[in-house]
Amino acid sequence: MMGPAHSLSGAAAWLGLGAAAAAADHAMPWPVLVVGALICSGAALAPDLDHKAATISRAFGPVSKTLCEVVDKLSFAVYKATRKPGDPRRTGGHRTLTHTWLWAVLIGSGASAVAYAGGRWGVLAILFVHMVLAVEGLLWKAARVSSDILVWLLGATSAWMLAGILDQPGNGADWLFASPGQEYLWLGLPIVVGALVHDIGDALTVSGCPVLWPIPIGRKRWYPLGPPKAMRFKAGAWVEVKVLMPVFMLLGGVGALFALNLV
């Protein structure tokens, strides 16, 4: 899928998770619901860090472009080192390492570690990166005609304000992990969810997605999971824009209402 659909699906997934948490009597405070949805929206773009033409490669200027090149080469090297006889030969690393459940878990765990060890500045760094990505994904039309600096300023301002709101007692800094010193450990969860939702979205497209790596399936370790080929579509096709994106918005709205106990 394309960036806007990935971002919308990420936000919808977190809002749906918020509804499930409320049903399980572990409701998210509204700041956790909002911040988590924005982080998840941004994180849903991050697996394309292996593609130099992706939204994330443009999000942070030369830094993200260079990082994309490094991740692409790393992913390609891992693919070559772990492929089985049934896996096809490739010339690049797109839709390999960063499109797996293992990558999602590692990145989410790393973010939680940054929040734990880095304190407020670690939290601000996580929020800044994902607020910028959320702007790029959810407000793609405005972001593409704006300068990078304006997008970065919006991301930085949003991160600072949201961190201040979360710091207030009862607003969710200790949601899910209530022991002293474990504040903000939950920040890794929307990152994991966003990455997995991205993978599921890509699995719906023609190429499929090797979500289960490194678990082998038959003669392949990089098995491209997906529905029957007749049900798949090309990235950016009308079904993505005209059907899936409105569905994501509807599901996100319904999830938010249940998460906030408004229905």
Short mmCIF file of C-alpha atoms in Angstrom, two decimals:
data_model
loop_
_atom_site.label_atom_id
_atom_site.label_comp_id
_atom_site.label_asym_id
_atom_site.label_seq_id
_atom_site.Cartn_x
_atom_site.Cartn_y
_atom_site.Cartn_z
CA MET A 1 0.00 0.00 0.00
CA MET A 2 0.95 3.64 -0.28
CA GLY A 3 1.92 5.92 2.62
CA PRO A 4 -1.47 7.58 3.33
CA ALA A 5 -3.29 4.23 3.51
CA HIS A 6 -0.59 2.80 5.76
CA SER A 7 -0.89 5.78 8.13
CA LEU A 8 -4.67 5.61 8.29
CA SER A 9 -4.57 1.87 8.93
CA GLY A 10 -2.07 2.40 11.75
CA ALA A 11 -4.22 5.01 13.47
CA ALA A 12 -7.34 2.86 13.04
CA ALA A 13 -5.54 -0.16 14.50
CA TRP A 14 -4.55 1.70 17.68
CA LEU A 15 -8.03 3.14 18.12
CA GLY A 16 -9.42 -0.38 17.73
CA LEU A 17 -6.93 -1.60 20.32
CA GLY A 18 -8.15 1.19 22.58
CA ALA A 19 -11.71 -0.11 22.22
CA ALA A 20 -10.51 -3.63 23.08
CA ALA A 21 -8.63 -2.31 26.12
CA ALA A 22 -11.76 -0.51 27.33
CA ALA A 23 -13.80 -3.69 26.92
CA ALA A 24 -11.18 -5.52 29.01
CA ASP A 25 -11.49 -2.92 31.82
CA HIS A 26 -8.06 -1.48 31.12
CA ALA A 27 -9.14 1.65 29.29
CA MET A 28 -6.56 4.01 27.88
CA PRO A 29 -6.61 7.59 29.21
CA TRP A 30 -7.49 9.87 26.30
CA PRO A 31 -3.90 11.17 25.93
CA VAL A 32 -2.66 7.58 25.51
CA LEU A 33 -5.34 6.97 22.89
CA VAL A 34 -4.41 10.11 20.95
CA VAL A 35 -0.63 9.82 21.27
CA GLY A 36 -0.73 6.09 20.55
CA ALA A 37 -2.82 6.63 17.43
CA LEU A 38 -0.37 9.25 16.13
CA ILE A 39 2.68 7.12 16.93
CA CYS A 40 1.05 4.07 15.34
CA SER A 41 0.20 6.16 12.27
CA GLY A 42 3.82 7.22 11.92
CA ALA A 43 5.19 3.77 12.72
CA ALA A 44 3.04 2.33 9.94
CA LEU A 45 5.33 4.12 7.46
CA ALA A 46 8.59 2.95 9.04
CA PRO A 47 8.97 -0.53 7.45
CA ASP A 48 9.53 1.20 4.11
CA LEU A 49 12.85 2.40 5.47
CA ASP A 50 14.28 -0.09 2.98
CA HIS A 51 12.93 1.85 -0.03
CA LYS A 52 14.63 5.06 -1.22
CA ALA A 53 11.42 6.33 -2.87
CA ALA A 54 9.20 5.84 0.18
CA THR A 55 7.67 8.66 2.23
CA ILE A 56 9.97 7.96 5.17
CA SER A 57 13.07 8.39 2.99
CA ARG A 58 12.07 12.03 2.39
CA ALA A 59 10.82 12.77 5.90
CA PHE A 60 14.14 13.78 7.50
CA GLY A 61 16.13 15.00 4.51
CA PRO A 62 19.64 13.62 3.95
CA VAL A 63 19.57 11.75 7.26
CA SER A 64 16.62 9.53 6.32
CA LYS A 65 17.84 9.12 2.73
CA THR A 66 21.19 7.85 3.96
CA LEU A 67 19.54 5.61 6.53
CA CYS A 68 17.30 4.14 3.84
CA GLU A 69 20.34 3.22 1.75
CA VAL A 70 21.99 1.55 4.74
CA VAL A 71 18.85 -0.38 5.70
CA ASP A 72 18.30 -1.48 2.10
CA LYS A 73 21.82 -2.92 1.93
CA LEU A 74 21.47 -4.55 5.35
CA SER A 75 18.13 -6.11 4.39
CA PHE A 76 19.55 -7.40 1.11
CA ALA A 77 22.53 -8.92 2.92
CA VAL A 78 20.26 -10.67 5.42
CA TYR A 79 18.07 -11.95 2.59
CA LYS A 80 21.02 -13.43 0.72
CA ALA A 81 22.44 -15.00 3.87
CA THR A 82 19.18 -16.66 4.94
CA ARG A 83 17.31 -17.48 1.71
CA LYS A 84 16.32 -21.07 1.00
CA PRO A 85 16.32 -22.76 -2.43
CA GLY A 86 12.71 -21.77 -3.07
CA ASP A 87 13.30 -18.06 -2.44
CA PRO A 88 13.86 -16.07 -5.66
CA ARG A 89 17.00 -14.09 -6.37
CA ARG A 90 16.72 -10.35 -5.67
CA THR A 91 18.62 -7.19 -6.47
CA GLY A 92 17.54 -5.16 -3.44
CA GLY A 93 16.24 -5.43 0.10
CA HIS A 94 12.76 -3.89 -0.19
CA ARG A 95 10.04 -5.91 1.55
CA THR A 96 12.42 -8.22 3.31
CA LEU A 97 13.90 -7.68 6.79
CA THR A 98 11.91 -4.58 7.78
CA HIS A 99 8.66 -6.24 6.74
CA THR A 100 8.79 -9.05 9.32
CA TRP A 101 7.30 -9.62 12.75
CA LEU A 102 10.78 -9.92 14.21
CA TRP A 103 11.77 -6.45 12.99
CA ALA A 104 8.54 -5.00 14.41
CA VAL A 105 9.21 -6.49 17.84
CA LEU A 106 12.86 -5.41 17.85
CA ILE A 107 12.06 -1.83 16.86
CA GLY A 108 9.25 -1.57 19.40
CA SER A 109 11.43 -3.02 22.15
CA GLY A 110 14.21 -0.61 21.22
CA ALA A 111 11.83 2.33 21.50
CA SER A 112 10.70 1.19 24.95
CA ALA A 113 14.35 0.91 25.98
CA VAL A 114 15.02 4.44 24.73
CA ALA A 115 12.03 5.75 26.70
CA TYR A 116 13.19 3.88 29.82
CA ALA A 117 16.85 4.86 29.65
CA GLY A 118 16.54 8.28 28.04
CA GLY A 119 13.91 9.77 30.31
CA ARG A 120 12.09 12.82 29.02
CA TRP A 121 14.53 13.39 26.16
CA GLY A 122 14.14 9.82 25.03
CA VAL A 123 10.37 10.20 25.04
CA LEU A 124 10.63 13.48 23.12
CA ALA A 125 12.86 11.85 20.50
CA ILE A 126 10.37 9.02 19.96
CA LEU A 127 7.45 11.44 19.76
CA PHE A 128 9.26 13.81 17.39
CA VAL A 129 10.16 11.10 14.87
CA HIS A 130 6.66 9.65 14.83
CA MET A 131 4.85 13.00 14.83
CA VAL A 132 6.80 13.99 11.70
CA LEU A 133 5.93 10.66 10.07
CA ALA A 134 2.28 11.03 11.10
CA VAL A 135 2.14 14.47 9.46
CA GLU A 136 3.76 13.07 6.32
CA GLY A 137 1.27 10.21 6.22
CA LEU A 138 -2.03 11.70 7.41
CA LEU A 139 -1.55 15.18 5.93
CA TRP A 140 0.36 14.04 2.85
CA LYS A 141 -1.05 16.66 0.48
CA ALA A 142 -0.18 19.56 2.78
CA ALA A 143 3.18 18.04 3.73
CA ARG A 144 4.28 17.68 0.12
CA VAL A 145 3.73 21.37 -0.65
CA SER A 146 5.28 22.54 2.63
CA SER A 147 8.96 22.86 3.40
CA ASP A 148 10.63 20.14 5.43
CA ILE A 149 11.45 22.67 8.13
CA LEU A 150 7.77 23.49 8.67
CA VAL A 151 6.93 19.80 9.00
CA TRP A 152 9.80 19.32 11.46
CA LEU A 153 8.66 22.32 13.50
CA LEU A 154 5.13 20.94 13.63
CA GLY A 155 6.51 17.57 14.71
CA ALA A 156 8.71 19.12 17.40
CA THR A 157 5.92 21.34 18.73
CA SER A 158 3.47 18.44 18.82
CA ALA A 159 6.01 16.22 20.57
CA TRP A 160 6.70 18.83 23.25
CA MET A 161 3.01 19.51 23.90
CA LEU A 162 2.01 15.84 23.98
CA ALA A 163 4.89 14.94 26.30
CA GLY A 164 3.73 17.68 28.66
CA ILE A 165 0.16 16.38 28.61
CA LEU A 166 1.25 12.79 29.26
CA ASP A 167 3.39 13.93 32.19
CA GLN A 168 0.32 15.15 34.06
CA PRO A 169 -0.94 12.75 36.78
CA GLY A 170 -3.59 10.37 35.48
CA ASN A 171 -2.90 11.09 31.82
CA GLY A 172 -1.24 7.79 31.07
CA ALA A 173 2.53 7.99 31.44
CA ASP A 174 2.25 4.81 33.52
CA TRP A 175 -0.47 3.12 31.46
CA LEU A 176 0.06 -0.65 31.18
CA PHE A 177 3.28 -0.50 33.25
CA ALA A 178 2.45 0.97 36.65
CA SER A 179 5.59 0.23 38.67
CA PRO A 180 7.83 3.20 39.54
CA GLY A 181 10.45 3.79 36.87
CA GLN A 182 8.45 2.02 34.15
CA GLU A 183 6.70 5.10 32.82
CA TYR A 184 6.46 5.27 29.01
CA LEU A 185 7.46 1.65 28.46
CA TRP A 186 4.16 1.35 26.57
CA LEU A 187 5.47 3.66 23.83
CA GLY A 188 6.97 0.65 22.08
CA LEU A 189 3.56 -1.01 21.69
CA PRO A 190 2.07 1.36 19.06
CA ILE A 191 5.34 1.07 17.15
CA VAL A 192 5.03 -2.72 17.03
CA VAL A 193 1.36 -2.46 16.04
CA GLY A 194 2.08 0.12 13.34
CA ALA A 195 4.81 -2.00 11.77
CA LEU A 196 2.65 -5.15 11.79
CA VAL A 197 -0.31 -3.29 10.29
CA HIS A 198 2.01 -2.07 7.52
CA ASP A 199 3.04 -5.66 6.84
CA ILE A 200 -0.56 -6.85 6.73
CA GLY A 201 -1.42 -4.05 4.33
CA ASP A 202 1.45 -5.00 2.03
CA ALA A 203 0.36 -8.63 2.20
CA LEU A 204 -2.87 -7.58 0.49
CA THR A 205 -0.96 -6.33 -2.55
CA VAL A 206 0.28 -8.29 -5.55
CA SER A 207 3.74 -9.02 -4.12
CA GLY A 208 2.63 -10.23 -0.70
CA CYS A 209 4.81 -9.78 2.40
CA PRO A 210 7.23 -12.14 4.23
CA VAL A 211 5.77 -11.34 7.65
CA LEU A 212 6.71 -14.67 9.24
CA TRP A 213 10.47 -14.60 8.53
CA PRO A 214 12.61 -16.32 9.78
CA ILE A 215 10.04 -19.13 10.11
CA PRO A 216 10.37 -21.29 6.97
CA ILE A 217 7.36 -22.37 4.93
CA GLY A 218 8.10 -25.22 2.56
CA ARG A 219 11.15 -24.42 0.45
CA LYS A 220 11.00 -20.72 1.31
CA ARG A 221 12.15 -18.75 4.32
CA TRP A 222 10.88 -15.46 2.84
CA TYR A 223 7.41 -16.73 1.99
CA PRO A 224 5.24 -13.82 0.70
CA LEU A 225 2.06 -14.18 2.72
CA GLY A 226 -1.18 -12.87 1.29
CA PRO A 227 -4.73 -13.75 0.30
CA PRO A 228 -5.49 -15.63 -2.94
CA LYS A 229 -4.01 -13.69 -5.86
CA ALA A 230 -7.45 -12.88 -7.25
CA MET A 231 -8.10 -10.82 -4.08
CA ARG A 232 -4.86 -8.82 -4.22
CA PHE A 233 -4.37 -5.36 -5.72
CA LYS A 234 -1.57 -3.12 -6.87
CA ALA A 235 -0.30 -0.47 -4.46
CA GLY A 236 -2.16 2.78 -5.08
CA ALA A 237 -4.99 1.08 -6.98
CA TRP A 238 -8.57 2.38 -6.77
CA VAL A 239 -9.55 -0.23 -4.17
CA GLU A 240 -6.96 1.20 -1.80
CA VAL A 241 -8.00 4.83 -2.29
CA LYS A 242 -11.76 4.46 -2.79
CA VAL A 243 -12.50 1.53 -0.48
CA LEU A 244 -9.79 0.80 2.09
CA MET A 245 -8.97 4.36 3.15
CA PRO A 246 -12.63 5.28 3.87
CA VAL A 247 -13.02 1.96 5.71
CA PHE A 248 -9.97 2.74 7.85
CA MET A 249 -11.40 6.16 8.74
CA LEU A 250 -14.78 4.65 9.64
CA LEU A 251 -13.25 1.89 11.76
CA GLY A 252 -10.97 4.39 13.49
CA GLY A 253 -13.92 6.63 14.37
CA VAL A 254 -15.94 3.71 15.73
CA GLY A 255 -12.94 2.45 17.69
CA ALA A 256 -12.42 5.89 19.26
CA LEU A 257 -16.06 6.09 20.38
CA PHE A 258 -15.84 2.71 22.12
CA ALA A 259 -12.38 3.43 23.54
CA LEU A 260 -13.66 6.62 25.17
CA ASN A 261 -16.87 4.91 26.37
CA LEU A 262 -19.02 7.31 24.36
CA VAL A 263 -21.24 4.50 23.07
#
